[in-house]
PDB file of N, CA and C in Angstrom:
ATOM      1  N   HIS A   9       0.837  -1.165   0.000  1.00  0.00           N
ATOM      2  CA  HIS A   9       0.000   0.000   0.000  1.00  0.00           C
ATOM      3  C   HIS A   9       0.883   1.228   0.000  1.00  0.00           C
ATOM      4  N   LEU A  10       0.415   2.282  -0.641  1.00  0.00           N
ATOM      5  CA  LEU A  10       1.223   3.480  -0.848  1.00  0.00           C
ATOM      6  C   LEU A  10       0.748   4.638   0.017  1.00  0.00           C
ATOM      7  N   SER A  11       1.701   5.431   0.452  1.00  0.00           N
ATOM      8  CA  SER A  11       1.424   6.697   1.129  1.00  0.00           C
ATOM      9  C   SER A  11       2.168   7.773   0.360  1.00  0.00           C
ATOM     10  N   TRP A  12       1.574   8.948   0.237  1.00  0.00           N
ATOM     11  CA  TRP A  12       2.257  10.016  -0.471  1.00  0.00           C
ATOM     12  C   TRP A  12       1.821  11.371   0.053  1.00  0.00           C
ATOM     13  N   LEU A  13       2.665  12.379  -0.216  1.00  0.00           N
ATOM     14  CA  LEU A  13       2.393  13.765   0.152  1.00  0.00           C
ATOM     15  C   LEU A  13       2.352  14.591  -1.120  1.00  0.00           C
ATOM     16  N   LEU A  14       1.323  15.391  -1.240  1.00  0.00           N
ATOM     17  CA  LEU A  14       1.188  16.313  -2.360  1.00  0.00           C
ATOM     18  C   LEU A  14       1.153  17.720  -1.780  1.00  0.00           C
ATOM     19  N   GLY A  15       2.064  18.560  -2.204  1.00  0.00           N
ATOM     20  CA  GLY A  15       2.091  19.937  -1.737  1.00  0.00           C
ATOM     21  C   GLY A  15       1.868  20.881  -2.895  1.00  0.00           C
ATOM     22  N   GLY A  16       1.155  21.975  -2.636  1.00  0.00           N
ATOM     23  CA  GLY A  16       0.953  22.933  -3.709  1.00  0.00           C
ATOM     24  C   GLY A  16      -0.028  24.025  -3.349  1.00  0.00           C
ATOM     25  N   ASP A  17      -0.413  24.787  -4.353  1.00  0.00           N
ATOM     26  CA  ASP A  17      -1.394  25.862  -4.234  1.00  0.00           C
ATOM     27  C   ASP A  17      -2.750  25.257  -4.582  1.00  0.00           C
ATOM     28  N   PHE A  18      -3.585  25.052  -3.572  1.00  0.00           N
ATOM     29  CA  PHE A  18      -4.874  24.402  -3.776  1.00  0.00           C
ATOM     30  C   PHE A  18      -6.003  25.395  -4.062  1.00  0.00           C
ATOM     31  N   ASN A  19      -5.705  26.710  -4.004  1.00  0.00           N
ATOM     32  CA  ASN A  19      -6.696  27.758  -4.275  1.00  0.00           C
ATOM     33  C   ASN A  19      -7.966  27.610  -3.444  1.00  0.00           C
ATOM     34  N   ARG A  20      -7.824  27.088  -2.256  1.00  0.00           N
ATOM     35  CA  ARG A  20      -8.926  27.003  -1.297  1.00  0.00           C
ATOM     36  C   ARG A  20      -8.323  26.819   0.081  1.00  0.00           C
ATOM     37  N   ALA A  21      -9.023  27.264   1.090  1.00  0.00           N
ATOM     38  CA  ALA A  21      -8.540  27.125   2.462  1.00  0.00           C
ATOM     39  C   ALA A  21      -8.511  25.646   2.856  1.00  0.00           C
ATOM     40  N   PRO A  22      -7.594  25.255   3.730  1.00  0.00           N
ATOM     41  CA  PRO A  22      -7.514  23.855   4.148  1.00  0.00           C
ATOM     42  C   PRO A  22      -8.825  23.329   4.735  1.00  0.00           C
ATOM     43  N   ASP A  23      -9.546  24.160   5.497  1.00  0.00           N
ATOM     44  CA  ASP A  23     -10.803  23.683   6.080  1.00  0.00           C
ATOM     45  C   ASP A  23     -11.873  23.454   5.014  1.00  0.00           C
ATOM     46  N   ARG A  24     -11.812  24.214   3.930  1.00  0.00           N
ATOM     47  CA  ARG A  24     -12.763  23.987   2.832  1.00  0.00           C
ATOM     48  C   ARG A  24     -12.466  22.663   2.126  1.00  0.00           C
ATOM     49  N   LEU A  25     -11.180  22.377   1.914  1.00  0.00           N
ATOM     50  CA  LEU A  25     -10.822  21.092   1.312  1.00  0.00           C
ATOM     51  C   LEU A  25     -11.248  19.953   2.227  1.00  0.00           C
ATOM     52  N   GLU A  26     -11.018  20.119   3.527  1.00  0.00           N
ATOM     53  CA  GLU A  26     -11.405  19.079   4.482  1.00  0.00           C
ATOM     54  C   GLU A  26     -12.914  18.841   4.441  1.00  0.00           C
ATOM     55  N   SER A  27     -13.684  19.911   4.345  1.00  0.00           N
ATOM     56  CA  SER A  27     -15.141  19.791   4.240  1.00  0.00           C
ATOM     57  C   SER A  27     -15.541  19.049   2.966  1.00  0.00           C
ATOM     58  N   ASP A  28     -14.880  19.373   1.860  1.00  0.00           N
ATOM     59  CA  ASP A  28     -15.167  18.680   0.598  1.00  0.00           C
ATOM     60  C   ASP A  28     -14.821  17.199   0.697  1.00  0.00           C
ATOM     61  N   LEU A  29     -13.743  16.879   1.404  1.00  0.00           N
ATOM     62  CA  LEU A  29     -13.358  15.478   1.580  1.00  0.00           C
ATOM     63  C   LEU A  29     -14.389  14.730   2.422  1.00  0.00           C
ATOM     64  N   MET A  30     -14.971  15.410   3.414  1.00  0.00           N
ATOM     65  CA  MET A  30     -16.020  14.787   4.233  1.00  0.00           C
ATOM     66  C   MET A  30     -17.236  14.460   3.384  1.00  0.00           C
ATOM     67  N   THR A  31     -17.580  15.367   2.484  1.00  0.00           N
ATOM     68  CA  THR A  31     -18.711  15.136   1.593  1.00  0.00           C
ATOM     69  C   THR A  31     -18.506  13.867   0.774  1.00  0.00           C
ATOM     70  N   GLU A  32     -17.269  13.614   0.390  1.00  0.00           N
ATOM     71  CA  GLU A  32     -16.945  12.430  -0.417  1.00  0.00           C
ATOM     72  C   GLU A  32     -16.557  11.226   0.451  1.00  0.00           C
ATOM     73  N   HIS A  33     -16.643  11.372   1.777  1.00  0.00           N
ATOM     74  CA  HIS A  33     -16.291  10.310   2.735  1.00  0.00           C
ATOM     75  C   HIS A  33     -14.834   9.880   2.612  1.00  0.00           C
ATOM     76  N   LEU A  34     -13.953  10.844   2.379  1.00  0.00           N
ATOM     77  CA  LEU A  34     -12.524  10.561   2.229  1.00  0.00           C
ATOM     78  C   LEU A  34     -11.688  11.124   3.371  1.00  0.00           C
ATOM     79  N   GLU A  35     -12.311  11.817   4.332  1.00  0.00           N
ATOM     80  CA  GLU A  35     -11.547  12.507   5.368  1.00  0.00           C
ATOM     81  C   GLU A  35     -10.713  11.567   6.230  1.00  0.00           C
ATOM     82  N   ARG A  36     -11.102  10.313   6.351  1.00  0.00           N
ATOM     83  CA  ARG A  36     -10.342   9.372   7.181  1.00  0.00           C
ATOM     84  C   ARG A  36      -9.067   8.903   6.495  1.00  0.00           C
ATOM     85  N   LEU A  37      -8.952   9.157   5.207  1.00  0.00           N
ATOM     86  CA  LEU A  37      -7.786   8.712   4.452  1.00  0.00           C
ATOM     87  C   LEU A  37      -6.748   9.808   4.255  1.00  0.00           C
ATOM     88  N   VAL A  38      -7.060  11.027   4.670  1.00  0.00           N
ATOM     89  CA  VAL A  38      -6.233  12.177   4.314  1.00  0.00           C
ATOM     90  C   VAL A  38      -5.875  13.001   5.551  1.00  0.00           C
ATOM     91  N   THR A  39      -4.633  13.479   5.585  1.00  0.00           N
ATOM     92  CA  THR A  39      -4.197  14.443   6.592  1.00  0.00           C
ATOM     93  C   THR A  39      -3.773  15.707   5.860  1.00  0.00           C
ATOM     94  N   ILE A  40      -4.321  16.844   6.258  1.00  0.00           N
ATOM     95  CA  ILE A  40      -3.947  18.127   5.666  1.00  0.00           C
ATOM     96  C   ILE A  40      -2.937  18.790   6.587  1.00  0.00           C
ATOM     97  N   ILE A  41      -1.818  19.207   6.013  1.00  0.00           N
ATOM     98  CA  ILE A  41      -0.746  19.843   6.777  1.00  0.00           C
ATOM     99  C   ILE A  41      -0.577  21.255   6.233  1.00  0.00           C
ATOM    100  N   ALA A  42      -0.990  22.235   7.039  1.00  0.00           N
ATOM    101  CA  ALA A  42      -0.973  23.624   6.583  1.00  0.00           C
ATOM    102  C   ALA A  42      -0.244  24.510   7.585  1.00  0.00           C
ATOM    103  N   PRO A  43       0.432  25.545   7.084  1.00  0.00           N
ATOM    104  CA  PRO A  43       1.035  26.515   7.999  1.00  0.00           C
ATOM    105  C   PRO A  43      -0.063  27.316   8.701  1.00  0.00           C
ATOM    106  N   THR A  44       0.300  27.998   9.765  1.00  0.00           N
ATOM    107  CA  THR A  44      -0.672  28.802  10.510  1.00  0.00           C
ATOM    108  C   THR A  44      -0.712  30.252  10.039  1.00  0.00           C
ATOM    109  N   GLU A  45       0.249  30.640   9.210  1.00  0.00           N
ATOM    110  CA  GLU A  45       0.309  32.006   8.690  1.00  0.00           C
ATOM    111  C   GLU A  45      -0.160  32.025   7.237  1.00  0.00           C
ATOM    112  N   PRO A  46      -0.721  33.154   6.781  1.00  0.00           N
ATOM    113  CA  PRO A  46      -1.150  33.242   5.384  1.00  0.00           C
ATOM    114  C   PRO A  46      -0.004  32.926   4.419  1.00  0.00           C
ATOM    115  N   THR A  47      -0.339  32.257   3.342  1.00  0.00           N
ATOM    116  CA  THR A  47       0.671  31.903   2.339  1.00  0.00           C
ATOM    117  C   THR A  47       0.554  32.759   1.080  1.00  0.00           C
ATOM    118  N   GLN A  48      -0.399  33.656   1.068  1.00  0.00           N
ATOM    119  CA  GLN A  48      -0.586  34.548  -0.073  1.00  0.00           C
ATOM    120  C   GLN A  48      -0.538  35.984   0.436  1.00  0.00           C
ATOM    121  N   ILE A  49       0.014  36.877  -0.354  1.00  0.00           N
ATOM    122  CA  ILE A  49       0.142  38.272   0.056  1.00  0.00           C
ATOM    123  C   ILE A  49      -1.209  38.865   0.433  1.00  0.00           C
ATOM    124  N   GLY A  50      -2.251  38.523  -0.284  1.00  0.00           N
ATOM    125  CA  GLY A  50      -3.584  39.047  -0.003  1.00  0.00           C
ATOM    126  C   GLY A  50      -4.236  38.435   1.221  1.00  0.00           C
ATOM    127  N   GLY A  51      -3.560  37.503   1.881  1.00  0.00           N
ATOM    128  CA  GLY A  51      -4.119  36.812   3.041  1.00  0.00           C
ATOM    129  C   GLY A  51      -4.677  35.461   2.643  1.00  0.00           C
ATOM    130  N   GLY A  52      -4.892  34.644   3.600  1.00  0.00           N
ATOM    131  CA  GLY A  52      -5.430  33.315   3.341  1.00  0.00           C
ATOM    132  C   GLY A  52      -4.341  32.271   3.216  1.00  0.00           C
ATOM    133  N   ILE A  53      -4.678  31.073   3.614  1.00  0.00           N
ATOM    134  CA  ILE A  53      -3.770  29.931   3.500  1.00  0.00           C
ATOM    135  C   ILE A  53      -4.257  29.095   2.326  1.00  0.00           C
ATOM    136  N   LEU A  54      -3.514  29.147   1.235  1.00  0.00           N
ATOM    137  CA  LEU A  54      -3.883  28.416   0.022  1.00  0.00           C
ATOM    138  C   LEU A  54      -2.845  27.374  -0.352  1.00  0.00           C
ATOM    139  N   ASP A  55      -1.658  27.463   0.230  1.00  0.00           N
ATOM    140  CA  ASP A  55      -0.541  26.576  -0.102  1.00  0.00           C
ATOM    141  C   ASP A  55      -0.279  25.674   1.101  1.00  0.00           C
ATOM    142  N   TYR A  56      -0.415  24.370   0.898  1.00  0.00           N
ATOM    143  CA  TYR A  56      -0.250  23.425   2.002  1.00  0.00           C
ATOM    144  C   TYR A  56      -0.044  22.033   1.438  1.00  0.00           C
ATOM    145  N   GLY A  57       0.008  21.058   2.302  1.00  0.00           N
ATOM    146  CA  GLY A  57       0.255  19.690   1.872  1.00  0.00           C
ATOM    147  C   GLY A  57      -0.885  18.767   2.258  1.00  0.00           C
ATOM    148  N   VAL A  58      -1.020  17.692   1.505  1.00  0.00           N
ATOM    149  CA  VAL A  58      -2.012  16.661   1.773  1.00  0.00           C
ATOM    150  C   VAL A  58      -1.279  15.323   1.790  1.00  0.00           C
ATOM    151  N   ILE A  59      -1.411  14.606   2.893  1.00  0.00           N
ATOM    152  CA  ILE A  59      -0.832  13.263   2.982  1.00  0.00           C
ATOM    153  C   ILE A  59      -1.980  12.273   2.863  1.00  0.00           C
ATOM    154  N   VAL A  60      -1.852  11.343   1.941  1.00  0.00           N
ATOM    155  CA  VAL A  60      -2.874  10.329   1.738  1.00  0.00           C
ATOM    156  C   VAL A  60      -2.467   9.050   2.454  1.00  0.00           C
ATOM    157  N   ASP A  61      -3.420   8.427   3.089  1.00  0.00           N
ATOM    158  CA  ASP A  61      -3.289   7.159   3.804  1.00  0.00           C
ATOM    159  C   ASP A  61      -2.940   7.357   5.273  1.00  0.00           C
ATOM    160  N   ARG A  62      -2.861   8.589   5.743  1.00  0.00           N
ATOM    161  CA  ARG A  62      -2.579   8.862   7.159  1.00  0.00           C
ATOM    162  C   ARG A  62      -1.475   7.968   7.698  1.00  0.00           C
ATOM    163  N   ALA A  63      -0.383   7.981   6.994  1.00  0.00           N
ATOM    164  CA  ALA A  63       0.784   7.202   7.416  1.00  0.00           C
ATOM    165  C   ALA A  63       1.199   7.625   8.822  1.00  0.00           C
ATOM    166  N   PRO A  64       1.803   6.721   9.583  1.00  0.00           N
ATOM    167  CA  PRO A  64       2.198   7.052  10.958  1.00  0.00           C
ATOM    168  C   PRO A  64       3.078   8.295  11.045  1.00  0.00           C
ATOM    169  N   TYR A  65       3.894   8.542  10.037  1.00  0.00           N
ATOM    170  CA  TYR A  65       4.787   9.698  10.079  1.00  0.00           C
ATOM    171  C   TYR A  65       4.052  11.016   9.863  1.00  0.00           C
ATOM    172  N   SER A  66       2.808  10.991   9.420  1.00  0.00           N
ATOM    173  CA  SER A  66       2.102  12.239   9.112  1.00  0.00           C
ATOM    174  C   SER A  66       1.946  13.130  10.340  1.00  0.00           C
ATOM    175  N   GLN A  67       1.902  12.553  11.520  1.00  0.00           N
ATOM    176  CA  GLN A  67       1.781  13.355  12.739  1.00  0.00           C
ATOM    177  C   GLN A  67       3.082  14.070  13.076  1.00  0.00           C
ATOM    178  N   ARG A  68       4.173  13.687  12.423  1.00  0.00           N
ATOM    179  CA  ARG A  68       5.472  14.300  12.695  1.00  0.00           C
ATOM    180  C   ARG A  68       5.855  15.348  11.659  1.00  0.00           C
ATOM    181  N   VAL A  69       5.031  15.572  10.668  1.00  0.00           N
ATOM    182  CA  VAL A  69       5.346  16.534   9.612  1.00  0.00           C
ATOM    183  C   VAL A  69       4.617  17.840   9.903  1.00  0.00           C
ATOM    184  N   GLU A  70       5.343  18.955   9.761  1.00  0.00           N
ATOM    185  CA  GLU A  70       4.713  20.256   9.937  1.00  0.00           C
ATOM    186  C   GLU A  70       5.002  21.130   8.726  1.00  0.00           C
ATOM    187  N   ALA A  71       4.112  22.065   8.469  1.00  0.00           N
ATOM    188  CA  ALA A  71       4.263  22.998   7.356  1.00  0.00           C
ATOM    189  C   ALA A  71       4.586  24.373   7.919  1.00  0.00           C
ATOM    190  N   LEU A  72       5.641  24.977   7.393  1.00  0.00           N
ATOM    191  CA  LEU A  72       6.061  26.303   7.837  1.00  0.00           C
ATOM    192  C   LEU A  72       6.164  27.237   6.642  1.00  0.00           C
ATOM    193  N   ARG A  73       5.623  28.430   6.793  1.00  0.00           N
ATOM    194  CA  ARG A  73       5.729  29.421   5.725  1.00  0.00           C
ATOM    195  C   ARG A  73       7.131  30.009   5.742  1.00  0.00           C
ATOM    196  N   ASN A  74       7.753  30.052   4.587  1.00  0.00           N
ATOM    197  CA  ASN A  74       9.061  30.674   4.446  1.00  0.00           C
ATOM    198  C   ASN A  74       8.816  32.157   4.181  1.00  0.00           C
ATOM    199  N   PRO A  75       9.398  33.050   4.999  1.00  0.00           N
ATOM    200  CA  PRO A  75       9.117  34.477   4.825  1.00  0.00           C
ATOM    201  C   PRO A  75       9.713  35.085   3.558  1.00  0.00           C
ATOM    202  N   GLN A  76      10.560  34.340   2.874  1.00  0.00           N
ATOM    203  CA  GLN A  76      11.162  34.847   1.642  1.00  0.00           C
ATOM    204  C   GLN A  76      10.120  34.801   0.532  1.00  0.00           C
ATOM    205  N   LEU A  77       9.830  35.948  -0.048  1.00  0.00           N
ATOM    206  CA  LEU A  77       8.797  36.031  -1.073  1.00  0.00           C
ATOM    207  C   LEU A  77       9.351  35.606  -2.426  1.00  0.00           C
ATOM    208  N   ALA A  78       8.664  34.690  -3.085  1.00  0.00           N
ATOM    209  CA  ALA A  78       9.085  34.231  -4.399  1.00  0.00           C
ATOM    210  C   ALA A  78       8.125  34.727  -5.486  1.00  0.00           C
ATOM    211  N   SER A  79       6.895  34.976  -5.117  1.00  0.00           N
ATOM    212  CA  SER A  79       5.890  35.481  -6.058  1.00  0.00           C
ATOM    213  C   SER A  79       4.793  36.121  -5.215  1.00  0.00           C
ATOM    214  N   ASP A  80       3.542  35.983  -5.617  1.00  0.00           N
ATOM    215  CA  ASP A  80       2.458  36.491  -4.774  1.00  0.00           C
ATOM    216  C   ASP A  80       2.094  35.497  -3.676  1.00  0.00           C
ATOM    217  N   HIS A  81       2.791  34.355  -3.657  1.00  0.00           N
ATOM    218  CA  HIS A  81       2.624  33.348  -2.607  1.00  0.00           C
ATOM    219  C   HIS A  81       3.961  33.134  -1.913  1.00  0.00           C
ATOM    220  N   TYR A  82       3.896  32.814  -0.628  1.00  0.00           N
ATOM    221  CA  TYR A  82       5.111  32.481   0.116  1.00  0.00           C
ATOM    222  C   TYR A  82       5.391  30.990  -0.038  1.00  0.00           C
ATOM    223  N   PRO A  83       6.661  30.605  -0.139  1.00  0.00           N
ATOM    224  CA  PRO A  83       6.995  29.179  -0.181  1.00  0.00           C
ATOM    225  C   PRO A  83       6.635  28.509   1.151  1.00  0.00           C
ATOM    226  N   VAL A  84       6.278  27.252   1.098  1.00  0.00           N
ATOM    227  CA  VAL A  84       5.968  26.472   2.298  1.00  0.00           C
ATOM    228  C   VAL A  84       6.964  25.321   2.379  1.00  0.00           C
ATOM    229  N   ALA A  85       7.557  25.157   3.553  1.00  0.00           N
ATOM    230  CA  ALA A  85       8.496  24.051   3.788  1.00  0.00           C
ATOM    231  C   ALA A  85       7.801  22.997   4.639  1.00  0.00           C
ATOM    232  N   PHE A  86       8.029  21.735   4.319  1.00  0.00           N
ATOM    233  CA  PHE A  86       7.488  20.624   5.099  1.00  0.00           C
ATOM    234  C   PHE A  86       8.649  19.974   5.829  1.00  0.00           C
ATOM    235  N   LEU A  87       8.578  19.981   7.153  1.00  0.00           N
ATOM    236  CA  LEU A  87       9.670  19.485   7.984  1.00  0.00           C
ATOM    237  C   LEU A  87       9.194  18.356   8.877  1.00  0.00           C
ATOM    238  N   ALA A  88      10.056  17.367   9.061  1.00  0.00           N
ATOM    239  CA  ALA A  88       9.751  16.264   9.980  1.00  0.00           C
ATOM    240  C   ALA A  88      10.255  16.627  11.365  1.00  0.00           C
ATOM    241  N   ARG A  89       9.373  16.566  12.348  1.00  0.00           N
ATOM    242  CA  ARG A  89       9.758  16.805  13.741  1.00  0.00           C
ATOM    243  C   ARG A  89      10.358  15.531  14.304  1.00  0.00           C
ATOM    244  N   ARG A  90      11.214  15.699  15.280  1.00  0.00           N
ATOM    245  CA  ARG A  90      11.791  14.532  15.958  1.00  0.00           C
ATOM    246  C   ARG A  90      10.744  13.883  16.844  1.00  0.00           C
ATOM    247  N   CYS A  91      10.889  12.598  17.040  1.00  0.00           N
ATOM    248  CA  CYS A  91       9.962  11.853  17.915  1.00  0.00           C
ATOM    249  C   CYS A  91      10.131  12.264  19.354  1.00  0.00           C
TER     250      CYS A  91
END
């Protein structure tokens, strides 16, 4: 069985994606990892990661906004925390 992480600009807030996943009964298979700070200059968190299969390591991954501006969105780094 496979586990994977997809990171990118989802053009929707993480809670909206989570709500859409509930509608499709997929929320138990997915972990959303989002920074706590806006990822777009205009505000809002649109850039984050999705881990499919809720692998055990998903609880150790965090998303951090990089303050260095690359475009109208801030880069997001995904880091593994120590156990």
